[in-house]
Short mmCIF file of C-alpha atoms and ligand atoms in Angstrom, two decimals:
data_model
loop_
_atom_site.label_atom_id
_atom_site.label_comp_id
_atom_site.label_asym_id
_atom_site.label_seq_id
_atom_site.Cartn_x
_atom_site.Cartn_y
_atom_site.Cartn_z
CA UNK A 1 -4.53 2.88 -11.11
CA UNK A 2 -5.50 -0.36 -8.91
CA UNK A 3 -6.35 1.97 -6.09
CA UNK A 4 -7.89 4.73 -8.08
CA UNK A 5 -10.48 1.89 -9.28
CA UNK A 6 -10.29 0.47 -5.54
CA UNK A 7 -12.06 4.26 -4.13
CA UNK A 8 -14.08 4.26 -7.30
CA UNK A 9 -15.76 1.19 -6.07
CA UNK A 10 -16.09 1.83 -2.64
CA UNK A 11 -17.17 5.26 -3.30
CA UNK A 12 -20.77 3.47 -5.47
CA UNK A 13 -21.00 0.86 -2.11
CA UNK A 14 -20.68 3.42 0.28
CA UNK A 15 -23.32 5.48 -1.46
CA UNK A 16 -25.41 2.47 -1.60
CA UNK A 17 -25.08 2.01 2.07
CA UNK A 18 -22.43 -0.32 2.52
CA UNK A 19 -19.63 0.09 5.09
CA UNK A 20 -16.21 -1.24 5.35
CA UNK A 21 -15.95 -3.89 7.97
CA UNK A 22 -13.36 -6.52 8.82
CA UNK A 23 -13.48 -9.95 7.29
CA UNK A 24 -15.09 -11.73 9.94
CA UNK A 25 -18.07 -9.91 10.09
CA UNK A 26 -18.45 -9.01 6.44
CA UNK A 27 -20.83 -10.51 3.68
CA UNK A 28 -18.75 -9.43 0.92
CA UNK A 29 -15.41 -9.65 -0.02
CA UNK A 30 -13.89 -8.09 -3.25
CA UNK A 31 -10.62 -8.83 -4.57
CA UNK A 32 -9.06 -5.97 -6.73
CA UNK A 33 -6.25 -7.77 -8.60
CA UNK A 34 -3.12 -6.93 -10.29
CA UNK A 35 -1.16 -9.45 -13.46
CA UNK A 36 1.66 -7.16 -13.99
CA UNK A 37 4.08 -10.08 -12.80
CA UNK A 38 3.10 -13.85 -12.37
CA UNK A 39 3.92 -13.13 -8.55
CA UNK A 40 0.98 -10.83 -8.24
CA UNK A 41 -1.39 -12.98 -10.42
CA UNK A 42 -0.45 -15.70 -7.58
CA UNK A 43 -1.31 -14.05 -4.51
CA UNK A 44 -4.99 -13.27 -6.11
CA UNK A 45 -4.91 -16.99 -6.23
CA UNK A 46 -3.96 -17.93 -2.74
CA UNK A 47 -6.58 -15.10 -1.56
CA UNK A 48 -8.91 -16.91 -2.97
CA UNK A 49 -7.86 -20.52 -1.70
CA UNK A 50 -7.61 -18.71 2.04
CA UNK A 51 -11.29 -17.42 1.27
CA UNK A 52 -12.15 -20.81 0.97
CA UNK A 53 -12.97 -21.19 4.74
CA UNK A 54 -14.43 -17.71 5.01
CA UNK A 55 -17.15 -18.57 2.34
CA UNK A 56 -20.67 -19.30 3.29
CA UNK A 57 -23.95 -19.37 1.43
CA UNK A 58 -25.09 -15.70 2.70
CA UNK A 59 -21.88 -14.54 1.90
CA UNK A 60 -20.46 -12.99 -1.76
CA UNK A 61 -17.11 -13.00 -3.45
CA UNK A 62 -15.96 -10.49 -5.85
CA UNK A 63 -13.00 -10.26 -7.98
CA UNK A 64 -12.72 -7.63 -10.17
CA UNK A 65 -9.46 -5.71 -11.72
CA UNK A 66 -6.34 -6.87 -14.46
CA UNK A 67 -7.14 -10.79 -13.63
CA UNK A 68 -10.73 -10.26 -15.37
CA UNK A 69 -8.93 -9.45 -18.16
CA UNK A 70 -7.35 -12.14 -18.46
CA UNK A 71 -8.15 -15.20 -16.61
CA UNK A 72 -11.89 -14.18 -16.05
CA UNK A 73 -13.38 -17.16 -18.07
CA UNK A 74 -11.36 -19.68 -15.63
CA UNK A 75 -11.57 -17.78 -12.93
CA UNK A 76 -14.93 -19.67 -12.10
CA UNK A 77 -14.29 -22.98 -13.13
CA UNK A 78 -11.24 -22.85 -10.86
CA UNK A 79 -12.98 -21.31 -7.80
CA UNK A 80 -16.39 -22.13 -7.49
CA UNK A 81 -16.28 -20.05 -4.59
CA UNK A 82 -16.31 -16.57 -6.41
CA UNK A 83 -20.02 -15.39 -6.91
CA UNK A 84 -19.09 -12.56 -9.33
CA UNK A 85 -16.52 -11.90 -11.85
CA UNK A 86 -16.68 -7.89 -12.03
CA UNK A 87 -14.58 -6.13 -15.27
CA UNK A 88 -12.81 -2.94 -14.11
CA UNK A 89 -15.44 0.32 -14.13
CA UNK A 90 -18.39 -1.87 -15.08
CA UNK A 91 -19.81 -2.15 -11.77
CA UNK A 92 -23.61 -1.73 -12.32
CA UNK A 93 -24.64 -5.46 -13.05
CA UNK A 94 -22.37 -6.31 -9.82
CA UNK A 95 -24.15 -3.62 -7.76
CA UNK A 96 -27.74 -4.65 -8.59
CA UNK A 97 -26.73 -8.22 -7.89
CA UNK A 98 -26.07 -6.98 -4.30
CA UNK A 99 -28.88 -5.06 -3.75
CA UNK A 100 -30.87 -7.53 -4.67
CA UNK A 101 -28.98 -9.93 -1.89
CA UNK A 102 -28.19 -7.65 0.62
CA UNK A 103 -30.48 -4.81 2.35
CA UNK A 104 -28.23 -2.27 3.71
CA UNK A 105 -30.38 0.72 3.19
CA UNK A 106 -31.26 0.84 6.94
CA UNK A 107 -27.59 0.00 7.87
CA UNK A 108 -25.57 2.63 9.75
CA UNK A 109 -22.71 3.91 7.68
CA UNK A 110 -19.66 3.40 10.07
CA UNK A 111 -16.23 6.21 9.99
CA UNK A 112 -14.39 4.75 7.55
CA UNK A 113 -10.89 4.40 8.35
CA UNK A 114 -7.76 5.88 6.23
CA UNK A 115 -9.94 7.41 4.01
CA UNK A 116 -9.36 10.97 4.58
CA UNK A 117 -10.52 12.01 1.48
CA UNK A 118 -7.41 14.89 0.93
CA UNK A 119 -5.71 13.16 -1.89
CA UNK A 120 -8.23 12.13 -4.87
CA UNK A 121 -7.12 10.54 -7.61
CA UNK A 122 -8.51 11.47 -11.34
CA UNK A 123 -8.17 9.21 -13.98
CA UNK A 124 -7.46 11.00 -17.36
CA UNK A 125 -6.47 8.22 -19.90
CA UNK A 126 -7.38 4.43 -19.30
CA UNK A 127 -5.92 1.60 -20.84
CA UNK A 128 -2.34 2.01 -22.97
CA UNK A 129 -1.62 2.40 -26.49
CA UNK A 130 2.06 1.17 -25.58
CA UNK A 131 3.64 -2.06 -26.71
CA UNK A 132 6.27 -2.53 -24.12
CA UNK A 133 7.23 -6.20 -24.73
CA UNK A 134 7.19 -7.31 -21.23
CA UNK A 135 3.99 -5.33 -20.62
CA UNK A 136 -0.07 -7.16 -19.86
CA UNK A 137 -1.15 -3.67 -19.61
CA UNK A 138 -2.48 -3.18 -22.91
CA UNK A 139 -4.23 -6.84 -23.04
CA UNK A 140 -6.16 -6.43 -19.81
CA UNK A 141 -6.96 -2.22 -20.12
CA UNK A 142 -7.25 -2.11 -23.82
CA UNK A 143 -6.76 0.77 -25.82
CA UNK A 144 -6.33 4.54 -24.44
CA UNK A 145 -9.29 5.94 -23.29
CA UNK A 146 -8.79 10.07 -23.03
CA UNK A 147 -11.30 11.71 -20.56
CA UNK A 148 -11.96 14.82 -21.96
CA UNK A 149 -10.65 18.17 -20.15
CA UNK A 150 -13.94 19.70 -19.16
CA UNK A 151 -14.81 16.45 -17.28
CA UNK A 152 -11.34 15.90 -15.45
CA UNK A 153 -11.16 19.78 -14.86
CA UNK A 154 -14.87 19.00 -13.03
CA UNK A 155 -13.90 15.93 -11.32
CA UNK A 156 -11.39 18.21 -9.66
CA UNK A 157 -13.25 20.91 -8.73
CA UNK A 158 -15.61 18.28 -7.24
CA UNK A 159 -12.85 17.05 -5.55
CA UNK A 160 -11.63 20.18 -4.13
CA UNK A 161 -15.27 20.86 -2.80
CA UNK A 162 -15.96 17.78 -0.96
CA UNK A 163 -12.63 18.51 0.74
CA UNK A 164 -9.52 17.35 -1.19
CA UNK A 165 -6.45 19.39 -1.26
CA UNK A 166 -4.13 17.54 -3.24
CA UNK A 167 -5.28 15.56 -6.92
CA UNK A 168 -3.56 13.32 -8.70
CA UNK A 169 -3.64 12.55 -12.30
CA UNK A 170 -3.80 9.27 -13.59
CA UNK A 171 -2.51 7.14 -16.82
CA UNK A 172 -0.40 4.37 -17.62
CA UNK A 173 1.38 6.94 -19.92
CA UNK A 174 -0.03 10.59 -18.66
CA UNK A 175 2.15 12.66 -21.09
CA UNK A 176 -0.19 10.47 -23.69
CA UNK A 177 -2.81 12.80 -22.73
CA UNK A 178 -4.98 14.86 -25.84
CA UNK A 179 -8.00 16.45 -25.14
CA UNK A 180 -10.61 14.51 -27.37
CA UNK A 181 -12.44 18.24 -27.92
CA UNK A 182 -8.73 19.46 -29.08
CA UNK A 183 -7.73 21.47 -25.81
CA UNK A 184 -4.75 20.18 -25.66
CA UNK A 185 -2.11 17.61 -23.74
CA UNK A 186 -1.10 17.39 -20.58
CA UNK A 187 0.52 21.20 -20.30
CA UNK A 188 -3.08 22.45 -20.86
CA UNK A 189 -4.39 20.01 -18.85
CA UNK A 190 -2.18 20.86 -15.49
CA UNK A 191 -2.71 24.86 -16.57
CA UNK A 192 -6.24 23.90 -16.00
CA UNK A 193 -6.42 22.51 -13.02
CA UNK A 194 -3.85 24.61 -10.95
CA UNK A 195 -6.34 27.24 -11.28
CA UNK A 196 -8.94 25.69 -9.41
CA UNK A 197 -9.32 27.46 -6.04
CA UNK A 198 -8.31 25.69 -2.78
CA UNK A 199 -6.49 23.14 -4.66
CA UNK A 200 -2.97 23.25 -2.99
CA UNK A 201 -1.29 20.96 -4.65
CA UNK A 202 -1.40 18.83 -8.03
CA UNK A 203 0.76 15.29 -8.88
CA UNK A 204 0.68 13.56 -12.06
CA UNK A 205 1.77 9.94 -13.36
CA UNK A 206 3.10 7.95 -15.08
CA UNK A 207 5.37 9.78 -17.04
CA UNK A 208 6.72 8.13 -19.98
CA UNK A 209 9.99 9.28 -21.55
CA UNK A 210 8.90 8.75 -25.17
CA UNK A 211 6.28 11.18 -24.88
CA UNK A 212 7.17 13.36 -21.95
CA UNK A 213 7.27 16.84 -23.34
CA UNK A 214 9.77 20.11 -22.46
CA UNK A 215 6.68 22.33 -22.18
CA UNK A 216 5.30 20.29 -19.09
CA UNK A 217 8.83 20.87 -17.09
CA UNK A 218 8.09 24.44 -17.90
CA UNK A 219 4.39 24.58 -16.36
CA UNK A 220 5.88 22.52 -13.27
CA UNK A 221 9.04 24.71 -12.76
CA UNK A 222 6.62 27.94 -12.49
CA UNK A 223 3.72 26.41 -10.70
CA UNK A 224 3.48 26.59 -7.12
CA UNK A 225 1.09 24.17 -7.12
CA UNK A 226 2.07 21.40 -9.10
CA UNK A 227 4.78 19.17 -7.27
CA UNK A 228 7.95 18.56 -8.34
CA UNK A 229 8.15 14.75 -8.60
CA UNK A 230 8.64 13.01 -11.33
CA UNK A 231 7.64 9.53 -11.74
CA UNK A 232 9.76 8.06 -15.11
CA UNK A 233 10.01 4.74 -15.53
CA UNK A 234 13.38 3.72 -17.47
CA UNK A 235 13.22 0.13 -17.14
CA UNK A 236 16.62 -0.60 -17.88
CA UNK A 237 20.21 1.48 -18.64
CA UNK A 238 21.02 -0.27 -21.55
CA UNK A 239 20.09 0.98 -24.94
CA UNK A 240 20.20 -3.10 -26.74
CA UNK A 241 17.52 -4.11 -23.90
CA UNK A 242 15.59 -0.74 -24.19
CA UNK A 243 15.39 -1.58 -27.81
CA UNK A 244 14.19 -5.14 -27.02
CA UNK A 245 11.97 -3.72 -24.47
CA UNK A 246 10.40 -1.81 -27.29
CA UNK A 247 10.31 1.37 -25.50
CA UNK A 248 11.35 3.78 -28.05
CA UNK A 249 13.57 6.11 -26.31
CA UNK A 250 17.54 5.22 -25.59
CA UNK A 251 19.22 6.22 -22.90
CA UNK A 252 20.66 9.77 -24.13
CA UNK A 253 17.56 10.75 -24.88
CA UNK A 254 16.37 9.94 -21.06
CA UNK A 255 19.57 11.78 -19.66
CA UNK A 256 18.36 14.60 -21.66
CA UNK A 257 14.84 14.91 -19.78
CA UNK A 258 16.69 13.98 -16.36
CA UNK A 259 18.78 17.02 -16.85
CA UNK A 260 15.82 19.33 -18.50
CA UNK A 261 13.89 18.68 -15.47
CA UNK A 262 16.85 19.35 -12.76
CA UNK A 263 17.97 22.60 -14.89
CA UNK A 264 14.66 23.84 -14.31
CA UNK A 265 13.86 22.43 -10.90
CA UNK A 266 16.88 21.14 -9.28
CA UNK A 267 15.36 19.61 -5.93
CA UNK A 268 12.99 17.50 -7.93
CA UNK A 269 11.66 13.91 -6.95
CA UNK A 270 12.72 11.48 -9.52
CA UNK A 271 10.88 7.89 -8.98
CA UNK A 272 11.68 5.33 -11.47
CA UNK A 273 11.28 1.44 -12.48
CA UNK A 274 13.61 -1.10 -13.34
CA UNK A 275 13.52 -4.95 -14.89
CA UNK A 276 16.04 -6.87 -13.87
CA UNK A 277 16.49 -10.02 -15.82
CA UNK A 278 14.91 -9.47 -19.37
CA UNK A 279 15.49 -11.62 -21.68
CA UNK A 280 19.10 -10.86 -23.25
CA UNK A 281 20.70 -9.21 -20.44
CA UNK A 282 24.03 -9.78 -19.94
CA UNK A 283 26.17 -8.98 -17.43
CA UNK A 284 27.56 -6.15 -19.23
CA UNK A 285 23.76 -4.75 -19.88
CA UNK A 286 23.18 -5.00 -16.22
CA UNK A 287 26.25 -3.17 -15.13
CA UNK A 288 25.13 -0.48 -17.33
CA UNK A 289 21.69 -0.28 -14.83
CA UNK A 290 23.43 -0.37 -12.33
CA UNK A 291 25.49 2.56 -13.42
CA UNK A 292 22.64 4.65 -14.04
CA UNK A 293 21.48 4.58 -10.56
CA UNK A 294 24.75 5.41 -9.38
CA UNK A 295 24.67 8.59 -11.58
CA UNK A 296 20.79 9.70 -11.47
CA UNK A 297 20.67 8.84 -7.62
CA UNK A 298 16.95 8.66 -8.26
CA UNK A 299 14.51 9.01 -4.94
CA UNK A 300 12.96 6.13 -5.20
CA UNK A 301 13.51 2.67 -7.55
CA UNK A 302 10.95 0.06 -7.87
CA UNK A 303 12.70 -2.93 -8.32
CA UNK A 304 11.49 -6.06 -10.51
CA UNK A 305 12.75 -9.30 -11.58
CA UNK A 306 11.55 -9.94 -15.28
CA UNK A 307 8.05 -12.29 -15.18
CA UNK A 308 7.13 -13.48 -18.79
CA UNK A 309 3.46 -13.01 -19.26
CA UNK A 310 1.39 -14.96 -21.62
CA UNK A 311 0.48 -13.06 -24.67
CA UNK A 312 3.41 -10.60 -24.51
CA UNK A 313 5.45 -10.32 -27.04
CA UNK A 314 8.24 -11.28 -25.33
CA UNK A 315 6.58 -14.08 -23.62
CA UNK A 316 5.98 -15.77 -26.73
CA UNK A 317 9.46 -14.67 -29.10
CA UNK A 318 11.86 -14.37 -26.70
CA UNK A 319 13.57 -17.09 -24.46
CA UNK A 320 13.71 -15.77 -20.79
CA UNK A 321 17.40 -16.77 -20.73
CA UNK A 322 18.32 -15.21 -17.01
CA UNK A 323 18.14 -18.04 -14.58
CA UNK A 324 16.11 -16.82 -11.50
CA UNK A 325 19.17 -16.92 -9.25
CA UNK A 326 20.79 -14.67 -11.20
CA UNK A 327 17.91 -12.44 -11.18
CA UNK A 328 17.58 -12.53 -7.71
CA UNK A 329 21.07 -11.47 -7.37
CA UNK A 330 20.93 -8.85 -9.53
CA UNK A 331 17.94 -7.45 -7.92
CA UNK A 332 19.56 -8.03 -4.55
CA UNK A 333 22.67 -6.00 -5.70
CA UNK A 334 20.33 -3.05 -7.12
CA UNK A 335 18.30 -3.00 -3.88
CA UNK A 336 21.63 -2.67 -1.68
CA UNK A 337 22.63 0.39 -3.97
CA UNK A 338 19.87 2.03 -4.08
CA UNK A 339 19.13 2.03 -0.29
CA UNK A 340 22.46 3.72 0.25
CA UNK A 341 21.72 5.85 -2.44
CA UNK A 342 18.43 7.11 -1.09
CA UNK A 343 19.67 7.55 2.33
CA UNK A 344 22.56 9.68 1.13
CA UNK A 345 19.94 11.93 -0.97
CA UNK A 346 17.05 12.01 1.53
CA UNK A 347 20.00 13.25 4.25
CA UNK A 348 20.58 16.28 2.07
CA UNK A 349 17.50 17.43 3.48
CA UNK A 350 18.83 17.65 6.75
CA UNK A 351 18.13 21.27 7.79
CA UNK A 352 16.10 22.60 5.43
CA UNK A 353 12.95 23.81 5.92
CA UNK A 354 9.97 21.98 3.45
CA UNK A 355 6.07 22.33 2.95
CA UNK A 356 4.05 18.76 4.08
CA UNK A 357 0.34 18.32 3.55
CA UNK A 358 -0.47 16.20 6.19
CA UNK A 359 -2.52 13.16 4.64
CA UNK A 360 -2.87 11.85 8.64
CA UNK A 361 -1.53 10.32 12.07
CA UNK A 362 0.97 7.35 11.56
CA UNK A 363 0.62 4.23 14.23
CA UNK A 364 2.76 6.71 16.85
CA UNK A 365 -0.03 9.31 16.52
CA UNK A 366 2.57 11.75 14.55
CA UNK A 367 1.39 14.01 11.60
CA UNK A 368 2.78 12.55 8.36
CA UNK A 369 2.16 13.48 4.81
CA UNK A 370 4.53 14.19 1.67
CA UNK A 371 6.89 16.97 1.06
CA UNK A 372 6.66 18.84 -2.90
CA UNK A 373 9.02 16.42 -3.91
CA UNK A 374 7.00 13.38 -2.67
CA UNK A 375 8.89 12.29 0.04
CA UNK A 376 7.41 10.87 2.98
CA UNK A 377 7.41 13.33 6.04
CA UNK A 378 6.81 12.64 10.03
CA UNK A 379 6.11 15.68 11.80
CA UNK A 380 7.41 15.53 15.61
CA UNK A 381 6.22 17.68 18.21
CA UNK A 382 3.58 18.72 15.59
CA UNK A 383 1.68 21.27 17.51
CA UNK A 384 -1.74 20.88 16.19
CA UNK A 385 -0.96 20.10 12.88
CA UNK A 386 -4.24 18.35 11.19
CA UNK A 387 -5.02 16.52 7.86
CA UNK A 388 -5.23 18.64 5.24
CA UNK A 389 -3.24 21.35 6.66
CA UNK A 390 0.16 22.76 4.79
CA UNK A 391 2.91 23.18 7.44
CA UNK A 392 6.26 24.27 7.01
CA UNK A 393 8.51 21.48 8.71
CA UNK A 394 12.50 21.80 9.59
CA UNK A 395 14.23 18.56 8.62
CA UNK A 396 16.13 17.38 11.28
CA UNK A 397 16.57 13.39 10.87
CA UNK A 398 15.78 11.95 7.71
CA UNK A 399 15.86 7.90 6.81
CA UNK A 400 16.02 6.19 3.22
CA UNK A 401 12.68 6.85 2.47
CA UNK A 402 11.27 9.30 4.79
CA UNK A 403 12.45 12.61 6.27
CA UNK A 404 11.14 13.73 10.15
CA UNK A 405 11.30 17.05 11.07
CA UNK A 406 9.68 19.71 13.77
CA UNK A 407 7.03 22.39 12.74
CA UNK A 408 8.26 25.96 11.94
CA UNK A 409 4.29 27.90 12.91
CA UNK A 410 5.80 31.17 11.97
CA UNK A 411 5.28 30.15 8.36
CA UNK A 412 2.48 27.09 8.71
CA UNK A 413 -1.43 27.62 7.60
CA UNK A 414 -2.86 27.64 10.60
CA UNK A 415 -5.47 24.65 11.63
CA UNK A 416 -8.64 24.58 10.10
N1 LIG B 501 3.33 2.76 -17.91
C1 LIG B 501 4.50 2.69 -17.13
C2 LIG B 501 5.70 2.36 -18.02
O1 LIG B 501 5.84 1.24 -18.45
O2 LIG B 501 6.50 3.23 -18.23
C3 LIG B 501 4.37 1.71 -15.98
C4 LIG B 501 3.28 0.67 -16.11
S1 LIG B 501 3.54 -0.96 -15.42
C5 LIG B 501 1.91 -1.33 -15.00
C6 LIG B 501 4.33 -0.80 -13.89
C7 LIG B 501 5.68 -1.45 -13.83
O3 LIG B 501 5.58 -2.84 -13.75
C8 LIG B 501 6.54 -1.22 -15.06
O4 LIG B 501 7.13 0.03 -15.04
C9 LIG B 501 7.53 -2.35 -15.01
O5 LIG B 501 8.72 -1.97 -14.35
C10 LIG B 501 6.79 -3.42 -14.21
N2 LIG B 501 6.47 -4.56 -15.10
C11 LIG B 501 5.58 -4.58 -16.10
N3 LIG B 501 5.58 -5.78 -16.72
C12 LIG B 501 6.52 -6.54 -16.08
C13 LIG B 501 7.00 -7.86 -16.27
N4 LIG B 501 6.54 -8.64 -17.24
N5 LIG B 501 7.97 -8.32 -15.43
C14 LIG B 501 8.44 -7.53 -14.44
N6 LIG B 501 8.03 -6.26 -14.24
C15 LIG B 501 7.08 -5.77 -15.04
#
């Protein structure tokens, strides 16, 4: 969502004839900012002390994002250095304030680099209606926001025109989604925009496994377009601390979508989060996480250690009882079995022949994009394979994370 806001933002400067540049010859520097945990609230913070020595009279600092939210008001007092405290999506005050600072008009707009332009993202819902316990979320997005279909459905056909070949739709809790003109949920939604032509391929998240409904497995399992990744947070595999969590679903209940989803589409991605460390986890509770990823070998885990954060509800009622060693060690021991886990799975790949969209060259000049199930792909001895083009790749080494394979051209698109 952070970098969905990031290209909405640079999308208004570059149309206003701004160009990315590197620090030291910039005049403006924007922060976008995540709160989610204290530890990303704290590197916003020493940015801004390191942009201390950068600052000059002619120059501007932004910082926009969750912080606004909530530590806007101080934000200023603490840092005299920041010119412009910018709430997310209301960029118009900040963008006359430039213009009236800066003439770029007769600037040269310079390539801009990694934007390639062949993934867009589409926001669908803002904010959350969730009350997670742990979660800032709802406190610095606010309530859901639903976009209504006819205006995501253009966004994507906009999208698709100016040259994108992949979208992906965006909410804190997608499966949320309802048409406010009474189209329909998500289901509709992705029935929607498969049809649009040239789009190749269509992603979704986050999934949420309160609300995530059978009919959407359905549309996935017979699309050919959208991918078959799943991004479902669980959070932990322990039905007391799901309870305290507040995330009304227990664990049956998220077995039972796991094994939906792999009835219908058995190779499918499956990307979750976990807290380690909430408040009343005990060792047994933990063990129980840790048994879950030994039986959903999911793809990918993102890994946290529980932050309290002011004005959650569990910040203020519950006592964050884990010691941070413990913690640590607990996320140490998840990160150990889950990199053996994902190496194990992404191996079963190993000779099989998958579709990558090339999003672009890596730092060794090699084609890499995703495969279906959003894996990261290297293509060697790529031929001519370009961004934007869907090859067929044979999997011949594959990592934790990533599988590398050659190019089968019998059965690629060939080069735009
Ligand atoms: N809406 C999704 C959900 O909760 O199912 C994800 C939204 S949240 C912005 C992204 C992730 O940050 C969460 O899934 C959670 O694992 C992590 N997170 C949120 N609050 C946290 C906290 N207080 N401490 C540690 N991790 C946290």
């Amino acid at each position: 969502m952070n970098s969905a806001d990031s290209e909405d933002l640079a999308r208004r400067l570059l149309a206003a004839g701004y160009h990315e540049d590197s620090l030291e010859r910039a005049d403006i520097a924007i922060l976008n900012t995540c709160v989610v945990r204290q530890a990303s609230e704290d590197r916003v913070y020493s940015r801004l002390h390191e942009l201390k020595e950068w600052k000059t009279a002619e120059r501007t600092i932004a910082v926009t994002g969750c912080i606004v939210g909530k530590e806007g008001d101080v934000l200023r007092g603490r840092f005299p250095q920041v010119d412009a405290v910018v709430p997310i999506g209301e960029y118009e005050d900040f963008l006359a304030s430039l213009e009236a600072r800066y003439d770029y008009s007769q600037g040269e707009a310079l390539p801009q680099a990694g934007r390639t332009g062949i993934s867009h993202y589409v926001r669908v819902i803002q904010g959350c209606d969730h009350n997670c316990t742990f979660c800032i979320v709802p406190k610095v997005r606010g309530r859901e926001r639903h976009v209504p279909m006819e205006d995501v459905v253009a966004e994507c056909r906009q999208a698709v025109a100016d040259g994108a070949r992949e979208v992906v739709l965006l909410g804190q809790n997608v499966d949320d989604y309802t048409d406010p003109t009474g189209r329909g949920g998500l289901a509709n939604l992705v029935r929607e925009v498969e049809r649009i032509p040239g789009l190749k391929r269509l992603r979704f998240l986050t999934s949420h496994p309160q609300d995530l409904e059978a009919e959407l497995l359905e549309v996935m399992a017979a699309s050919d377009v959208v991918c078959r990744e799943l991004q479902l947070p669980v959070q932990s595999g322990d039905d007391t601390i799901l309870k305290r969590m507040a995330r009304g679903y227990q664990m049956r209940h998220y077995r039972a979508i796991v094994d939906q989803a792999r009835t219908l589409m058995p190779d499918i991605g499956l990307v979750t989060d976990i807290i380690v460390g909430f408040p009343g986890e005990s060792e047994a509770a933990f063990q129980n996480t840790r048994a879950l990823l030994e039986e959903m070998e999911f793809d990918v885990v993102h890994l946290a250690m529980y932050s309290p954060r002011q004005g959650t509800f569990a910040a203020s009622r519950m006592e964050d009882d884990v010691p941070h060693e413990e913690k640590l060690r607990r996320l140490n021991d998840l990160l150990a079995l889950q990199r053996g886990i994902a190496a194990r799975k992404t191996a079963r790949w190993i000779g099989r022949d998958v579709e990558v969209l090339i999003e672009g060259l890596d730092e060794l000049n090699r084609p890499y994009g995703r495969i279906r199930q959003g894996k990261r792909a290297i293509v060697l001895r790529s031929g001519d394979a370009a961004p934007g083009q869907l090859i067929q790749v044979r999997v011949l080494q594959a990592t934790a994370g990533q599988v590398l394979g050659v190019l089968n051209p019998a059965k690629s698109e060939p080069a735009a």
